[in-house]
Coordinates of C-alpha atoms (C1' of nucleotides) in Angstrom, one line a residue:
Chain S
X1 CA 43.9 77.7 13.0
X2 CA 45.2 74.3 15.0
X3 CA 41.8 71.5 15.4
X4 CA 42.9 71.8 19.2
X5 CA 41.8 75.4 19.5
X6 CA 38.7 74.8 17.1
X7 CA 38.2 72.2 19.7
X8 CA 38.3 74.3 22.6
X9 CA 36.4 77.0 21.0
X10 CA 33.3 74.8 20.3
X11 CA 33.1 73.6 23.7
X12 CA 33.4 77.1 25.0
X13 CA 30.8 78.0 23.0
X14 CA 28.4 75.1 23.7
X15 CA 28.8 75.2 27.1
X16 CA 28.9 78.9 27.1
X17 CA 32.0 78.6 29.6
X18 CA 35.1 79.1 29.2
X19 CA 35.6 77.2 32.9
X20 CA 32.9 74.5 32.0
X21 CA 35.0 74.0 29.1
X22 CA 38.1 73.5 30.4
X23 CA 36.8 71.2 32.9
X24 CA 35.3 69.0 30.0
X25 CA 38.9 69.2 27.9
X26 CA 40.8 68.8 31.3
X27 CA 42.6 71.8 30.5
X28 CA 42.9 74.4 33.3
X29 CA 40.9 77.7 32.6
X30 CA 43.5 79.7 31.9
X31 CA 44.6 77.4 28.7
X32 CA 41.1 77.8 27.5
X33 CA 41.6 81.6 27.8
X34 CA 44.6 81.5 26.1
X35 CA 43.5 79.2 23.3
X36 CA 40.5 81.8 22.9
X37 CA 42.9 84.4 22.6
X38 CA 44.9 82.6 20.1
X39 CA 42.0 82.2 17.6
X40 CA 40.9 85.8 18.2
X41 CA 44.4 87.1 17.2
X42 CA 45.0 84.6 14.3
X43 CA 41.8 85.0 12.6
X44 CA 41.6 89.0 13.9
X45 CA 38.6 89.1 15.1
X46 CA 36.7 88.7 18.4
X47 CA 34.7 85.5 18.4
X48 CA 33.1 85.5 21.8
X49 CA 31.3 88.2 23.9
X50 CA 32.5 87.5 27.7
X51 CA 29.7 88.5 30.2
X52 CA 27.5 86.5 28.6
X53 CA 30.2 84.0 26.9
X54 CA 28.4 83.7 23.2
X55 CA 29.5 84.4 19.7
X56 CA 30.1 86.8 17.8
X57 CA 28.8 87.3 14.0
X58 CA 32.0 86.1 13.3
X59 CA 32.3 83.4 16.1
X60 CA 29.2 81.7 14.5
X61 CA 30.4 81.6 11.2
X62 CA 33.3 79.5 12.5
X63 CA 30.9 77.1 14.4
X64 CA 29.0 76.8 11.2
X65 CA 32.6 75.4 9.6
X66 CA 34.2 73.7 12.6
X67 CA 31.1 71.2 13.0
X68 CA 31.7 69.3 9.8
X69 CA 35.9 70.3 9.5
X70 CA 36.5 68.3 12.8
X71 CA 34.0 65.5 11.8
X72 CA 35.9 65.0 8.3
X73 CA 39.3 65.2 10.3
X74 CA 38.0 62.4 12.5
X75 CA 37.0 60.7 9.4
X76 CA 40.4 61.1 7.4
X77 CA 42.2 60.0 10.5
X78 CA 39.4 56.9 10.7
X79 CA 40.0 55.6 7.4
X80 CA 44.2 56.1 7.3
X81 CA 44.3 54.1 10.6
X82 CA 41.3 51.5 9.2
X83 CA 44.2 50.5 6.9
X84 CA 46.5 49.9 9.2
X85 CA 44.8 48.3 11.7
X86 CA 43.7 44.6 11.6
X87 CA 40.3 43.6 9.8
X88 CA 37.4 44.0 12.1
X89 CA 35.8 40.3 12.9
X90 CA 31.9 41.8 13.6
X91 CA 30.3 43.5 10.6
X92 CA 28.7 46.7 11.4
X93 CA 25.7 47.9 9.6
X94 CA 24.4 52.0 10.0
X95 CA 21.0 52.2 8.9
X96 CA 18.5 54.9 8.3
X97 CA 15.0 53.5 9.8
X98 CA 13.0 53.5 6.6
X99 CA 15.8 52.2 5.2
X100 CA 15.4 49.0 6.6
X101 CA 13.0 46.9 4.7
X102 CA 11.8 43.5 5.0
X103 CA 13.9 42.5 1.9
X104 CA 17.0 44.6 3.5
X105 CA 16.5 42.5 6.6
X106 CA 16.0 39.3 5.3
X107 CA 19.4 39.7 3.7
X108 CA 21.5 39.9 6.9
X109 CA 23.4 37.1 7.7
X110 CA 22.3 34.8 10.1
X111 CA 24.9 36.5 12.9
X112 CA 27.6 38.8 13.1
X113 CA 26.2 41.9 12.5
X114 CA 25.6 44.5 14.6
X115 CA 23.0 46.7 13.3
X116 CA 22.7 50.5 14.2
X117 CA 19.7 53.0 13.3
X118 CA 20.6 56.3 13.3
X119 CA 18.9 59.4 11.4
X120 CA 20.1 59.6 7.9
X121 CA 22.0 62.8 8.6
X122 CA 24.7 61.0 10.6
X123 CA 25.1 57.9 8.6
X124 CA 27.7 59.1 6.2
X125 CA 29.7 59.8 9.2
X126 CA 29.4 57.2 10.8
X127 CA 30.7 55.2 8.1
X128 CA 33.5 57.7 7.3
X129 CA 34.6 57.8 10.8
X130 CA 34.3 53.5 11.3
X131 CA 31.8 53.7 13.9
X132 CA 30.2 51.5 11.1
X133 CA 31.5 49.3 8.4
X134 CA 28.4 49.6 6.0
X135 CA 25.9 52.2 6.0
X136 CA 22.3 52.0 4.3
X137 CA 20.7 55.3 3.7
X138 CA 17.2 56.3 2.1
X139 CA 15.5 59.9 0.7
X140 CA 13.1 61.5 -1.8
X141 CA 14.8 61.4 -5.1
X142 CA 14.0 61.7 -8.9
X143 CA 14.2 57.9 -10.3
X144 CA 17.4 57.2 -11.0
X145 CA 18.8 59.8 -9.3
X146 CA 21.5 59.3 -6.9
X147 CA 20.6 60.9 -2.9
X148 CA 22.2 64.1 -2.0
X149 CA 24.4 62.9 0.6
X150 CA 26.4 65.4 3.2
X151 CA 30.0 64.8 1.7
X152 CA 32.2 64.0 5.4
X153 CA 34.9 62.0 3.4
X154 CA 35.4 60.2 0.0
X155 CA 32.6 57.7 0.1
X156 CA 31.6 55.3 -2.1
X157 CA 27.8 54.9 -3.0
X158 CA 25.8 52.1 -4.6
X159 CA 22.3 52.1 -5.7
X160 CA 20.3 49.5 -3.7
X161 CA 16.6 49.7 -5.1
X162 CA 13.9 52.4 -5.6
X163 CA 10.3 51.9 -4.3
X164 CA 7.4 53.8 -5.0
X165 CA 6.6 56.5 -2.5
X166 CA 3.0 56.7 -0.8
X167 CA 0.9 59.1 1.3
X168 CA -0.1 57.8 4.6
X169 CA -3.4 58.9 6.2
X170 CA -6.1 58.1 8.2
X171 CA -8.8 55.5 6.4
X172 CA -11.0 58.0 7.5
X173 CA -9.5 61.0 5.8
X174 CA -11.3 62.2 3.4
X175 CA -8.7 61.8 0.9
X176 CA -8.0 58.4 1.7
X177 CA -10.4 57.1 -1.0
X178 CA -8.7 59.0 -3.9
X179 CA -6.2 56.5 -6.1
X180 CA -3.5 58.9 -6.1
X181 CA -2.6 62.1 -5.0
X182 CA -0.3 65.3 -5.8
X183 CA 2.1 66.4 -2.8
X184 CA 1.7 70.2 -4.4
X185 CA -2.4 69.6 -3.2
X186 CA -1.3 68.6 0.3
X187 CA 0.7 71.6 1.2
X188 CA -1.6 72.6 3.9
X189 CA -2.5 69.9 5.4
X190 CA -1.7 68.9 8.8
X191 CA 1.9 66.7 8.0
X192 CA 3.6 64.7 10.8
X193 CA 7.5 66.3 11.4
X194 CA 9.8 62.9 12.1
X195 CA 13.6 64.5 11.2
X196 CA 15.4 61.5 12.8
X197 CA 13.4 59.1 11.2
X198 CA 13.4 59.9 8.1
X199 CA 11.0 62.0 7.2
X200 CA 12.5 65.6 6.7
X201 CA 9.4 68.0 6.9
X202 CA 12.1 70.9 5.8
X203 CA 12.9 69.6 2.6
X204 CA 9.3 69.2 1.4
X205 CA 8.8 72.8 2.4
X206 CA 11.9 73.7 0.9
X207 CA 11.1 72.1 -2.6
X208 CA 7.6 73.8 -2.2
X209 CA 9.4 77.5 -2.3
X210 CA 9.7 77.7 1.5
X211 CA 5.5 77.5 1.9
X212 CA 3.1 75.1 3.4
X213 CA 4.0 71.9 4.9
X214 CA 3.5 72.7 8.7
X215 CA 4.2 70.4 11.5
X216 CA 1.5 69.2 13.2
X217 CA 3.1 66.9 15.8
X218 CA 6.8 66.7 15.6
X219 CA 8.3 63.1 17.0
X220 CA 12.2 62.7 17.9
X221 CA 12.9 59.6 17.6
X222 CA 14.1 56.7 14.6
X223 CA 10.7 54.4 15.1
X224 CA 9.1 53.8 11.9
X225 CA 5.6 51.9 14.0
X226 CA 5.6 55.0 16.1
X227 CA 5.5 57.0 13.2
X228 CA 2.5 55.0 10.9
X229 CA 0.9 54.9 14.6
X230 CA 0.7 58.8 14.9
X231 CA -0.2 58.8 11.2
X232 CA -3.3 56.2 11.7
X233 CA -4.2 58.5 14.5
X234 CA -4.7 61.6 13.0
X235 CA -2.1 63.1 14.2
X236 CA -0.2 64.1 11.0
X237 CA 0.0 63.0 7.4
X238 CA 3.8 61.2 6.9
X239 CA 5.4 60.7 3.4
X240 CA 6.4 57.2 3.8
X241 CA 8.3 54.4 1.2
X242 CA 5.7 51.5 0.5
X243 CA 7.0 48.9 1.9
X244 CA 6.7 51.0 5.2
X245 CA 3.2 52.7 4.5
X246 CA 0.9 49.6 3.6
X247 CA -0.4 47.2 6.1
X248 CA -0.8 49.9 9.2
X249 CA -4.1 49.2 11.1
X250 CA -6.3 52.4 10.9
X251 CA -4.6 54.0 7.9
X252 CA -4.4 54.3 4.1
X253 CA -1.7 54.8 2.1
X254 CA -2.5 56.5 -1.2
X255 CA 0.5 56.2 -3.9
X256 CA 1.8 59.8 -5.1
X257 CA 1.2 60.6 -8.7
X258 CA 3.1 63.9 -8.5
X259 CA 6.2 65.3 -8.7
X260 CA 7.6 61.8 -9.6
X261 CA 9.8 60.7 -6.7
X262 CA 10.9 57.6 -5.6
X263 CA 11.7 56.2 -2.2
X264 CA 15.5 55.4 -3.2
X265 CA 18.1 53.2 -0.6
X266 CA 21.7 53.6 -1.1
X267 CA 24.5 51.5 0.3
X268 CA 27.6 53.4 1.5
X269 CA 31.1 52.4 2.4
X270 CA 34.7 53.6 2.3
X271 CA 37.2 52.7 -0.1
X272 CA 35.6 49.2 -1.6
X273 CA 34.2 46.2 -0.3
X274 CA 35.9 43.4 1.2
X275 CA 34.9 39.9 2.6
X276 CA 31.3 39.9 4.4
X277 CA 30.4 43.4 3.9
X278 CA 30.7 42.4 -0.2
X279 CA 28.4 39.7 0.7
X280 CA 26.0 41.5 2.9
X281 CA 26.3 44.4 0.0
X282 CA 25.2 41.9 -2.6
X283 CA 22.6 40.6 -0.7
X284 CA 20.7 43.9 -0.1
X285 CA 20.8 44.1 -4.4
X286 CA 23.5 46.9 -4.8
X287 CA 23.9 47.3 -8.4
X288 CA 26.8 48.6 -9.9
Chain O
X1 CA 46.5 65.1 12.5
X2 CA 47.9 69.1 12.5
X3 CA 47.2 70.5 9.2
X4 CA 50.7 71.9 8.7
X5 CA 51.8 68.5 8.9
X6 CA 48.7 67.5 6.6
X7 CA 50.6 70.6 4.3
X8 CA 54.1 69.0 4.3
X9 CA 52.4 65.6 3.8
X10 CA 50.6 66.6 0.6
X11 CA 53.9 68.4 -1.0
X12 CA 56.0 65.7 -0.2
X13 CA 53.4 63.2 -1.8
X14 CA 52.8 65.8 -5.4
X15 CA 56.5 66.1 -5.5
X16 CA 58.0 63.0 -4.6
X17 CA 60.7 64.7 -2.8
X18 CA 61.3 65.4 0.7
X19 CA 64.1 67.7 -0.2
X20 CA 61.7 69.4 -3.1
X21 CA 59.2 69.8 -0.7
X22 CA 61.3 71.3 1.9
X23 CA 62.6 73.9 -0.3
X24 CA 59.2 75.0 -1.4
X25 CA 57.8 75.3 1.9
X26 CA 61.1 76.9 3.5
X27 CA 61.7 74.6 5.8
X28 CA 65.0 72.3 6.5
X29 CA 64.7 68.7 4.7
X30 CA 65.3 67.5 8.8
X31 CA 61.8 69.1 9.4
X32 CA 59.9 67.8 6.6
X33 CA 61.3 64.3 7.6
X34 CA 60.6 64.8 11.3
X35 CA 56.8 66.3 9.9
X36 CA 56.5 62.9 8.1
X37 CA 57.7 60.7 10.9
X38 CA 55.1 62.7 13.5
X39 CA 52.8 62.2 11.3
X40 CA 52.9 58.4 10.5
X41 CA 53.4 57.8 14.4
X42 CA 50.6 59.7 14.7
X43 CA 48.4 57.2 12.4
X44 CA 50.3 54.5 13.3
X45 CA 51.2 53.8 9.6
X46 CA 53.4 54.4 7.2
X47 CA 52.3 56.7 4.7
X48 CA 54.9 56.7 2.0
X49 CA 57.6 54.7 0.6
X50 CA 61.2 56.4 0.5
X51 CA 63.2 55.8 -2.6
X52 CA 61.0 56.3 -4.7
X53 CA 59.3 58.2 -2.6
X54 CA 55.4 56.9 -2.9
X55 CA 52.2 57.1 -1.0
X56 CA 51.5 53.6 0.2
X57 CA 47.8 52.6 0.3
X58 CA 46.8 54.3 3.4
X59 CA 48.9 57.2 2.3
X60 CA 46.7 57.5 -1.1
X61 CA 43.4 57.2 1.4
X62 CA 45.1 60.5 3.4
X63 CA 45.9 62.3 0.0
X64 CA 42.1 61.5 -0.6
X65 CA 40.9 63.7 2.6
X66 CA 43.3 65.9 2.7
X67 CA 42.8 68.1 -0.2
X68 CA 39.3 69.0 1.0
X69 CA 40.3 68.6 4.2
X70 CA 42.4 71.4 3.5
X71 CA 40.3 73.7 1.4
X72 CA 37.7 73.9 3.8
X73 CA 40.2 75.2 6.3
X74 CA 41.0 77.7 4.2
X75 CA 37.5 78.4 3.7
X76 CA 36.5 78.6 7.1
X77 CA 39.3 81.0 7.8
X78 CA 38.4 83.3 5.1
X79 CA 35.1 83.5 6.2
X80 CA 35.6 84.8 9.8
X81 CA 38.3 86.9 8.5
X82 CA 36.2 88.6 5.8
X83 CA 33.6 89.4 8.7
X84 CA 36.1 91.1 10.5
X85 CA 37.8 93.0 7.5
X86 CA 36.6 96.2 5.7
X87 CA 33.8 95.2 3.2
X88 CA 35.6 95.1 -0.3
X89 CA 34.6 98.0 -2.5
X90 CA 34.9 96.0 -5.9
X91 CA 32.6 92.7 -6.3
X92 CA 34.0 90.1 -8.2
X93 CA 31.9 87.5 -9.7
X94 CA 33.0 83.6 -10.4
X95 CA 30.9 82.1 -13.1
X96 CA 30.7 79.1 -15.0
X97 CA 32.1 78.9 -18.6
X98 CA 27.9 78.0 -19.9
X99 CA 26.6 79.9 -17.0
X100 CA 27.1 83.1 -18.9
X101 CA 24.2 83.3 -21.0
X102 CA 23.6 86.9 -22.7
X103 CA 20.9 87.4 -19.8
X104 CA 22.9 87.4 -17.3
X105 CA 26.0 89.7 -18.8
X106 CA 23.5 92.1 -19.9
X107 CA 22.7 91.9 -16.0
X108 CA 25.7 92.7 -15.1
X109 CA 26.5 96.8 -13.7
X110 CA 28.4 99.4 -16.1
X111 CA 31.3 99.2 -13.9
X112 CA 33.3 97.9 -11.0
X113 CA 32.8 94.2 -11.6
X114 CA 35.4 91.9 -12.0
X115 CA 34.4 88.5 -13.9
X116 CA 36.6 85.5 -13.0
X117 CA 35.4 82.7 -15.5
X118 CA 36.5 79.1 -14.1
X119 CA 35.8 75.5 -14.3
X120 CA 32.2 74.7 -12.3
X121 CA 33.7 72.4 -9.6
X122 CA 36.3 75.0 -8.2
X123 CA 33.4 78.1 -8.4
X124 CA 32.2 77.4 -4.8
X125 CA 35.9 77.4 -3.7
X126 CA 36.3 80.4 -4.9
X127 CA 33.3 81.7 -2.9
X128 CA 34.3 80.0 0.3
X129 CA 37.6 81.1 -0.3
X130 CA 36.8 84.9 -0.7
X131 CA 38.2 84.6 -4.3
X132 CA 34.8 85.7 -5.6
X133 CA 32.0 87.5 -3.6
X134 CA 29.4 85.9 -6.1
X135 CA 29.6 82.7 -8.0
X136 CA 27.3 82.1 -10.9
X137 CA 27.4 78.1 -11.4
X138 CA 25.4 75.8 -13.9
X139 CA 24.5 72.0 -14.6
X140 CA 22.2 70.0 -15.5
X141 CA 19.7 68.5 -13.5
X142 CA 15.9 67.6 -12.8
X143 CA 13.4 70.4 -13.7
X144 CA 13.4 72.6 -10.5
X145 CA 15.5 69.8 -8.6
X146 CA 18.9 71.7 -6.8
X147 CA 22.4 71.4 -8.4
X148 CA 25.0 69.2 -6.7
X149 CA 28.0 71.1 -5.5
X150 CA 30.9 69.9 -3.8
X151 CA 30.2 71.3 -0.4
X152 CA 33.5 73.0 0.8
X153 CA 31.8 75.2 3.3
X154 CA 28.2 76.2 4.4
X155 CA 27.0 78.5 1.1
X156 CA 23.9 79.7 0.3
X157 CA 22.5 78.7 -3.1
X158 CA 19.5 80.7 -4.9
X159 CA 18.1 78.9 -8.3
X160 CA 18.7 81.8 -10.9
X161 CA 16.8 80.2 -14.0
X162 CA 16.3 76.8 -15.9
X163 CA 16.5 76.6 -19.5
X164 CA 16.3 74.0 -22.3
X165 CA 18.6 71.6 -23.0
X166 CA 20.0 70.8 -26.9
X167 CA 22.4 68.6 -28.9
X168 CA 24.7 70.4 -30.8
X169 CA 25.7 68.4 -34.2
X170 CA 27.0 69.5 -37.5
X171 CA 24.3 70.7 -40.0
X172 CA 25.3 68.0 -42.4
X173 CA 24.5 64.9 -39.2
X174 CA 22.1 62.2 -40.2
X175 CA 20.9 63.2 -36.9
X176 CA 20.5 66.6 -37.2
X177 CA 17.2 67.0 -39.0
X178 CA 15.4 65.2 -36.1
X179 CA 13.1 67.5 -34.0
X180 CA 14.3 66.0 -30.6
X181 CA 16.6 63.4 -29.5
X182 CA 17.2 61.2 -26.8
X183 CA 20.0 60.9 -24.6
X184 CA 20.1 57.1 -24.8
X185 CA 20.3 56.9 -28.8
X186 CA 23.7 58.6 -28.5
X187 CA 25.0 56.9 -25.9
X188 CA 27.4 55.2 -29.1
X189 CA 28.3 58.9 -30.8
X190 CA 31.5 60.6 -30.5
X191 CA 31.3 63.5 -27.9
X192 CA 33.6 66.5 -27.2
X193 CA 35.1 65.7 -23.4
X194 CA 35.4 69.6 -22.3
X195 CA 35.2 69.1 -18.6
X196 CA 36.2 72.5 -17.6
X197 CA 34.0 74.1 -20.0
X198 CA 30.9 72.8 -18.6
X199 CA 30.6 69.1 -20.3
X200 CA 30.8 66.7 -17.7
X201 CA 31.3 63.7 -20.4
X202 CA 32.2 61.7 -17.4
X203 CA 28.5 62.7 -16.0
X204 CA 26.6 61.6 -19.1
X205 CA 28.6 57.9 -18.9
X206 CA 27.8 57.6 -15.0
X207 CA 24.0 58.2 -15.5
X208 CA 24.4 55.7 -18.4
X209 CA 25.5 53.2 -16.1
X210 CA 29.2 53.7 -17.1
X211 CA 28.7 52.7 -20.7
X212 CA 29.1 54.6 -23.9
X213 CA 29.9 58.3 -23.9
X214 CA 33.2 58.0 -25.2
X215 CA 35.2 60.8 -25.5
X216 CA 36.4 61.8 -29.5
X217 CA 37.9 65.3 -29.0
X218 CA 39.5 66.8 -25.3
X219 CA 39.3 70.1 -25.1
X220 CA 40.9 71.8 -22.0
X221 CA 40.0 75.3 -21.2
X222 CA 37.1 77.4 -20.7
X223 CA 35.6 79.4 -24.0
X224 CA 32.4 77.9 -25.3
X225 CA 32.7 79.3 -28.6
X226 CA 35.7 77.1 -29.4
X227 CA 33.0 74.2 -28.1
X228 CA 30.6 75.3 -30.6
X229 CA 33.1 75.4 -33.7
X230 CA 34.4 72.2 -32.6
X231 CA 30.8 70.6 -32.6
X232 CA 30.1 72.2 -35.9
X233 CA 33.2 70.8 -37.2
X234 CA 32.7 67.6 -36.5
X235 CA 35.2 66.5 -33.6
X236 CA 31.6 65.5 -31.7
X237 CA 28.4 66.4 -30.2
X238 CA 28.0 68.7 -27.6
X239 CA 25.6 69.2 -25.3
X240 CA 24.4 72.5 -24.3
X241 CA 21.9 74.6 -22.7
X242 CA 20.0 76.4 -25.2
X243 CA 21.2 80.2 -25.7
X244 CA 24.9 78.6 -25.9
X245 CA 23.6 75.9 -29.0
X246 CA 21.5 78.1 -30.6
X247 CA 23.1 80.4 -33.7
X248 CA 26.2 78.5 -34.1
X249 CA 27.1 78.6 -37.8
X250 CA 27.1 75.3 -39.2
X251 CA 25.8 73.6 -36.5
X252 CA 22.0 72.7 -35.5
X253 CA 21.1 72.6 -31.8
X254 CA 18.5 69.6 -31.5
X255 CA 16.3 69.7 -28.3
X256 CA 16.7 67.0 -26.0
X257 CA 13.6 65.1 -25.4
X258 CA 14.7 62.5 -23.1
X259 CA 15.6 62.4 -20.3
X260 CA 13.6 65.4 -19.2
X261 CA 16.5 67.6 -17.7
X262 CA 17.2 71.3 -17.6
X263 CA 20.2 73.7 -17.7
X264 CA 19.9 75.1 -14.2
X265 CA 22.1 78.3 -13.1
X266 CA 22.4 78.7 -9.3
X267 CA 23.8 81.3 -7.6
X268 CA 26.1 81.0 -4.9
X269 CA 27.6 83.4 -2.0
X270 CA 28.4 82.9 1.8
X271 CA 26.3 84.1 4.4
X272 CA 23.7 86.9 3.2
X273 CA 23.9 89.2 0.8
X274 CA 24.9 93.0 1.0
X275 CA 25.1 96.0 -1.5
X276 CA 26.2 95.4 -4.6
X277 CA 26.3 91.7 -4.2
X278 CA 22.3 92.2 -3.8
X279 CA 21.8 94.2 -6.6
X280 CA 23.5 92.2 -8.7
X281 CA 21.4 88.9 -7.6
X282 CA 18.6 90.6 -7.9
X283 CA 19.1 91.1 -11.6
X284 CA 20.9 88.0 -12.4
X285 CA 17.4 86.5 -11.9
X286 CA 17.6 85.0 -8.2
X287 CA 14.4 83.9 -6.9
X288 CA 14.5 82.8 -2.9
Chain V
dA1 C1' 85.5 53.4 -6.8
dC2 C1' 84.1 58.0 -6.4
dA3 C1' 81.8 61.5 -5.7
dC4 C1' 76.7 62.6 -4.8
dT5 C1' 71.7 63.0 -4.2
dC6 C1' 68.5 61.8 -0.3
dG7 C1' 66.2 60.4 3.8
dA8 C1' 67.4 59.3 8.8
dT9 C1' 69.1 60.5 13.3
dA10 C1' 71.8 63.1 17.0
dA11 C1' 72.3 67.3 19.5
dG12 C1' 71.3 72.1 20.5
dC13 C1' 68.6 75.5 21.4
dA14 C1' 64.2 79.2 20.7
dC15 C1' 59.8 78.8 21.5
dT16 C1' 55.3 77.1 22.3
dC17 C1' 52.3 75.5 25.6
dC18 C1' 50.9 74.2 29.5
dT19 C1' 50.3 74.9 34.9
dG20 C1' 49.7 77.7 39.0
dA21 C1' 49.0 82.0 41.1
dT22 C1' 47.2 86.7 40.8
dG23 C1' 44.4 90.3 39.4
dA24 C1' 39.8 92.4 37.8
dG25 C1' 35.2 92.9 36.3
dA26 C1' 30.4 92.1 37.5
dC27 C1' 26.5 90.0 40.2
dG28 C1' 24.0 88.9 44.4
dA29 C1' 23.2 88.7 49.0
dT30 C1' 23.8 91.2 53.4
Chain Y
dA1 C1' 27.4 100.5 50.4
dT2 C1' 30.2 96.5 51.2
dC3 C1' 31.1 92.4 51.2
dG4 C1' 32.0 87.6 48.8
dT5 C1' 31.6 84.7 44.8
dC6 C1' 32.2 83.7 40.5
dT7 C1' 34.3 84.4 36.0
dC8 C1' 37.6 85.6 32.6
dA9 C1' 42.4 87.7 31.7
dT10 C1' 47.0 88.4 33.0
dC11 C1' 51.8 86.6 34.7
dA12 C1' 55.6 83.9 35.5
dG13 C1' 57.7 79.8 35.1
dG14 C1' 59.0 75.2 33.8
dA15 C1' 58.2 70.6 30.7
dG16 C1' 57.9 69.6 26.4
dT17 C1' 57.8 70.3 21.6
dG18 C1' 59.9 71.7 16.6
dC19 C1' 63.0 73.9 14.6
dT20 C1' 67.8 74.1 12.9
dT21 C1' 72.8 72.7 12.3
dA22 C1' 75.6 68.6 11.3
dT23 C1' 76.6 64.0 10.6
dC24 C1' 75.9 59.5 9.3
dG25 C1' 73.9 55.8 5.9
dA26 C1' 72.4 54.1 1.5
dG27 C1' 71.6 54.5 -3.2
dT28 C1' 73.2 56.0 -7.9
dG29 C1' 75.4 57.8 -11.6
dT30 C1' 80.0 58.3 -13.7

DNA sequence: ACACTCGATAAGCACTCCTGATGAGACGAT
DNA sequence: ATCGTCTCATCAGGAGTGCTTATCGAGTGT
């Protein structure tokens, strides 16, 4: 199972074409054909149907594995290379959209920081592969419980604060006057689905036994303001940290009383912090 | 970063010898030397000091990555191969020690099952690499929260029941008469440390901010009866699921009132269940 | 001082892996 | 139906890789 072969396999599967994959990878079509044949012989299973080119059942399983595998490989290489390379001069921070509270932004130094906003799931990968020196992820969790992060590499995490969670709804909404809301009562409401902006509706549905939490409008992007505007306009409910949900024109943020979850922020990095990264981490309120 | 090179690297690091590693891998010493040289050139960093052979800082990082990486690789291969191979006749179940409640054991069919008890952390790997068809893991979690499992491969998990947690102490112990105990009050007590038998003291310490929960006696093994006997003899406290902690001669099991955690069991498998495995899963009480 | 162990290096050779050319189906247009 | 075209499989050849054997140089213990 040469990573090379794996890489050509995933591109062939993605492009659904041997010749296209060959062009993209800089090989000849012949080489790609031989790669796939070698993989199939090695594993003792046909991975792709030809004409049309599509993964078989076994091929689908391999695809599930291949992504994380190649990612980990990149992460390992980046990690080791980083130790040998000269320390970077700038400092780059990858943050989830809703993790960028005013407090976090205020903690950034005046100059020399590159800030990149990414979907939450991609942040550990970005940190592991060296795209960012420091990651700031967030998510819902039971109070003082650590977040569940995809483990692409051995990463270190530090808690960096928690805050209450609120349900954002249009001011005219019948539930907007309530002092608090229970999530279970909102399963049948219309929700915003914004996986990249930190509103993982699928998680809520899963926590509710797979029922309810049907998406009304799906937003693909990482802008929280857009999200709050959509919620205010009645396109669906949004579950947001207090700091992101307050002071939204035309919307009311009602505290969530049950289940007892908080919006938690965590700092992610590889190895140990040094220099500017350590300073920033302290400023962001990282606690052991 | 050929997995081959990675594999020889980890064995060299483990054996702290090029020649020994060559013998174990069936290569010549020369080949091993060239492998390491190739890796070092590829990554642009020296990974090992020679004489004595020991990993450098960069090498240590690579070692951290290599284990999970090679494991995932094995898991991927096993998963794909399994799809092509004939379905196994027997059914093998890997279970964590404290996950084997009387209810679980009663659910096993009369014949045709291979049962293997493993430390909790190894079960996902065993299932992923095909060593077991079905895994039964357990652990402490907030009520209805899923467990945190090392993700070696894309695995499916199903909740399979929760039960209260109890602190097991000798009947004569001053705290044994209490109706309930708070974990925070027990940080300074003497605890049993049994990582393989499902008593991860390190987790308790981590949850407590790294303080307290000092190990009194460390037990390396997977036998729960031994553990309860040790607790009854006063060698240290043990945190166990209700079903494992009750009816222990000489010991009293006091409910844990805070934090609100439960002992949760989950079924782990790869892909979807079929045949005997599905029947067993239903019997074990798996819920969607 | 000596033999011995261990890792690095050099040379040789088999084998791998790529390219370029050709073959074999499938599909659409005429 | 026939042709042209597109796509993947196969074949043959050559550059390069990766292994082995052989030898060296540097520590190490006797």
